[in-house]
Amino acid sequence: MKVQTSRQIQFVDQVIAANFYDGWLREKVISYKSGEFHLARGLAEVLIHKCLTQTNKTTLVPIPSSQEKIKLRQIDTMLHVTKQIHQLDRNFQITPNLQLIKKVSDQVGLSHQSRMENLRNAFGVNQKITGDVILIDDVITTGSTMSSAAKTLKLAGAKSVIAVALCSATKMH
């Protein structure tokens, strides 16, 4: 089940999620983020078959993990999944130049307004962006991460931003 929605996330032109945040996919996302990094290839396959075939855009920009999460996990989880997408389909190019430029709190349990404030001016880029990009994340909850990242990418020159995630926490209608 693919979730393509008309939900509006500010600065995002289209939102696509492979599924809702439940069932086996939710379990796999949680397991992956809890250290079962071998699941990255399967999650990449889900993104390719459920989300990325819906667009002709090929430039992938992963949502970066915080330095604290990278230190804890020893991996930037969405960059790792995005690299797996590229290995499976060389038509997809990775532009991992989105970065967190300020410390942010863990988003779990925060309200939409608190998430927006937490992420205000949190992202930066290390080079100009051109053309259309696909922003990759694991879960869209309120859309605040995608919105903040998309704003930064558009300010850096992106023509359009498509938000793609493994799961959507809500039906987003």
Tab-separated table of C-alpha atoms in Angstrom:
chain	number	residue	atom	x	y	z
A	1	MET	CA	0.000	0.000	0.000
A	2	LYS	CA	1.432	3.324	-1.093
A	3	VAL	CA	0.251	6.522	0.524
A	4	GLN	CA	0.274	9.414	-1.914
A	5	THR	CA	-1.514	12.374	-0.519
A	6	SER	CA	-2.715	15.852	-1.141
A	7	ARG	CA	-1.591	16.815	2.349
A	8	GLN	CA	0.198	20.107	2.369
A	9	ILE	CA	3.589	20.386	4.014
A	10	GLN	CA	4.955	23.869	3.688
A	11	PHE	CA	7.761	24.147	1.063
A	12	VAL	CA	7.116	20.546	-0.119
A	13	ASP	CA	5.618	20.052	-3.575
A	14	GLN	CA	4.536	16.412	-3.180
A	15	VAL	CA	4.389	13.879	-0.326
A	16	ILE	CA	4.750	10.124	-0.849
A	17	ALA	CA	4.990	7.450	1.855
A	18	ALA	CA	5.267	3.706	1.347
A	19	ASN	CA	2.751	2.947	4.084
A	20	PHE	CA	1.204	4.140	7.303
A	21	TYR	CA	3.281	3.792	10.467
A	22	ASP	CA	1.934	0.397	11.476
A	23	GLY	CA	2.361	-3.298	10.846
A	24	TRP	CA	5.477	-4.987	9.579
A	25	LEU	CA	7.014	-1.845	8.050
A	26	ARG	CA	6.798	0.029	11.361
A	27	GLU	CA	8.484	-2.924	13.053
A	28	LYS	CA	11.279	-2.942	10.441
A	29	VAL	CA	11.880	0.816	10.765
A	30	ILE	CA	12.112	0.518	14.557
A	31	SER	CA	14.414	-2.514	14.293
A	32	TYR	CA	16.622	-0.718	11.769
A	33	LYS	CA	16.957	2.372	13.946
A	34	SER	CA	17.634	0.106	16.947
A	35	GLY	CA	20.724	-1.408	15.359
A	36	GLU	CA	19.620	-3.946	12.755
A	37	PHE	CA	21.381	-2.042	9.979
A	38	HIS	CA	21.323	-5.032	7.623
A	39	LEU	CA	17.660	-4.066	7.032
A	40	ALA	CA	18.773	-0.981	5.052
A	41	ARG	CA	18.731	-2.804	1.723
A	42	GLY	CA	15.170	-4.060	2.217
A	43	LEU	CA	14.004	-0.603	3.299
A	44	ALA	CA	15.673	0.847	0.192
A	45	GLU	CA	13.798	-1.670	-1.950
A	46	VAL	CA	10.519	-0.613	-0.330
A	47	LEU	CA	11.263	3.036	-1.114
A	48	ILE	CA	12.181	2.259	-4.716
A	49	HIS	CA	9.153	0.083	-5.453
A	50	LYS	CA	6.504	1.951	-3.431
A	51	CYS	CA	7.622	5.571	-3.762
A	52	LEU	CA	10.400	6.335	-6.210
A	53	THR	CA	8.785	4.735	-9.252
A	54	GLN	CA	6.078	7.410	-8.886
A	55	THR	CA	8.457	10.205	-9.850
A	56	ASN	CA	10.949	10.885	-12.607
A	57	LYS	CA	13.196	12.836	-10.241
A	58	THR	CA	16.578	11.261	-9.519
A	59	THR	CA	18.432	13.468	-7.021
A	60	LEU	CA	18.104	12.067	-3.495
A	61	VAL	CA	18.772	14.139	-0.380
A	62	PRO	CA	18.589	12.190	2.889
A	63	ILE	CA	17.432	13.857	6.095
A	64	PRO	CA	20.615	13.870	8.199
A	65	SER	CA	20.810	12.265	11.622
A	66	SER	CA	21.929	14.411	14.537
A	67	GLN	CA	25.536	14.038	15.659
A	68	GLU	CA	24.229	12.489	18.878
A	69	LYS	CA	22.299	9.812	16.954
A	70	ILE	CA	25.266	9.125	14.669
A	71	LYS	CA	27.515	8.736	17.694
A	72	LEU	CA	24.992	6.432	19.399
A	73	ARG	CA	24.259	4.287	16.329
A	74	GLN	CA	27.629	4.644	14.560
A	75	ILE	CA	25.680	5.361	11.373
A	76	ASP	CA	23.636	8.096	9.693
A	77	THR	CA	20.545	5.948	9.153
A	78	MET	CA	18.856	7.684	6.219
A	79	LEU	CA	22.144	8.330	4.419
A	80	HIS	CA	22.810	4.584	4.712
A	81	VAL	CA	19.386	3.708	3.247
A	82	THR	CA	19.876	6.283	0.479
A	83	LYS	CA	23.239	4.718	-0.417
A	84	GLN	CA	21.442	1.381	-0.691
A	85	ILE	CA	18.930	2.953	-3.098
A	86	HIS	CA	21.835	4.147	-5.252
A	87	GLN	CA	23.437	0.676	-5.201
A	88	LEU	CA	20.172	-0.905	-6.311
A	89	ASP	CA	19.471	1.692	-9.015
A	90	ARG	CA	22.357	3.825	-10.288
A	91	ASN	CA	19.881	6.237	-11.886
A	92	PHE	CA	19.390	7.724	-8.422
A	93	GLN	CA	22.118	10.141	-7.427
A	94	ILE	CA	22.793	11.128	-3.824
A	95	THR	CA	23.349	14.725	-2.791
A	96	PRO	CA	23.976	14.466	0.951
A	97	ASN	CA	24.727	18.139	1.395
A	98	LEU	CA	21.853	18.865	3.767
A	99	GLN	CA	23.212	19.128	7.286
A	100	LEU	CA	22.058	20.015	10.757
A	101	ILE	CA	23.698	23.309	11.685
A	102	LYS	CA	22.305	23.585	15.189
A	103	LYS	CA	21.629	21.135	17.968
A	104	VAL	CA	18.050	19.880	17.966
A	105	SER	CA	16.113	17.913	20.547
A	106	ASP	CA	14.768	14.453	19.809
A	107	GLN	CA	11.402	14.964	18.079
A	108	VAL	CA	9.668	12.003	19.735
A	109	GLY	CA	6.784	13.207	21.890
A	110	LEU	CA	6.930	16.839	20.746
A	111	SER	CA	3.810	18.625	19.491
A	112	HIS	CA	3.689	19.994	15.947
A	113	GLN	CA	4.414	23.526	17.194
A	114	SER	CA	7.311	22.322	19.381
A	115	ARG	CA	8.751	20.366	16.452
A	116	MET	CA	8.572	23.430	14.205
A	117	GLU	CA	10.345	25.544	16.810
A	118	ASN	CA	12.928	22.814	17.441
A	119	LEU	CA	13.778	22.707	13.734
A	120	ARG	CA	13.633	26.435	12.988
A	121	ASN	CA	16.863	27.272	11.113
A	122	ALA	CA	18.236	23.819	11.967
A	123	PHE	CA	19.345	22.856	8.444
A	124	GLY	CA	21.992	24.220	6.136
A	125	VAL	CA	23.644	23.130	2.911
A	126	ASN	CA	27.300	22.950	1.988
A	127	GLN	CA	26.734	23.627	-1.708
A	128	LYS	CA	24.142	25.135	-4.039
A	129	ILE	CA	21.275	22.868	-5.102
A	130	THR	CA	19.895	22.867	-8.631
A	131	GLY	CA	16.836	21.231	-10.131
A	132	ASP	CA	14.345	18.942	-8.464
A	133	VAL	CA	15.160	16.855	-5.394
A	134	ILE	CA	13.654	13.971	-3.463
A	135	LEU	CA	13.980	14.378	0.285
A	136	ILE	CA	14.247	10.975	2.014
A	137	ASP	CA	13.240	10.213	5.625
A	138	ASP	CA	11.994	7.243	7.619
A	139	VAL	CA	8.757	8.582	9.117
A	140	ILE	CA	6.658	11.672	8.498
A	141	THR	CA	4.845	12.544	11.706
A	142	THR	CA	3.794	16.202	11.596
A	143	GLY	CA	5.779	17.179	8.504
A	144	SER	CA	7.924	19.683	10.418
A	145	THR	CA	11.237	17.999	9.559
A	146	MET	CA	10.360	17.811	5.869
A	147	SER	CA	9.118	21.406	5.886
A	148	SER	CA	12.251	22.807	7.510
A	149	ALA	CA	14.565	20.777	5.273
A	150	ALA	CA	12.604	21.634	2.107
A	151	LYS	CA	12.716	25.341	2.945
A	152	THR	CA	16.497	25.152	3.261
A	153	LEU	CA	16.824	23.254	-0.029
A	154	LYS	CA	14.636	25.743	-1.876
A	155	LEU	CA	16.594	28.674	-0.465
A	156	ALA	CA	19.715	26.890	-1.742
A	157	GLY	CA	18.250	26.677	-5.255
A	158	ALA	CA	16.095	23.537	-5.475
A	159	LYS	CA	13.316	23.982	-8.023
A	160	SER	CA	10.975	21.491	-6.349
A	161	VAL	CA	11.085	19.142	-3.367
A	162	ILE	CA	9.279	15.816	-3.143
A	163	ALA	CA	9.075	14.373	0.379
A	164	VAL	CA	9.429	10.579	0.406
A	165	ALA	CA	9.243	8.449	3.548
A	166	LEU	CA	8.912	4.823	4.485
A	167	CYS	CA	5.963	5.593	6.754
A	168	SER	CA	3.435	8.288	7.481
A	169	ALA	CA	2.262	8.508	11.079
A	170	THR	CA	-1.135	9.801	9.981
A	171	LYS	CA	-3.367	9.402	6.972
A	172	MET	CA	-2.315	12.943	6.018
A	173	HIS	CA	-5.673	13.932	4.523
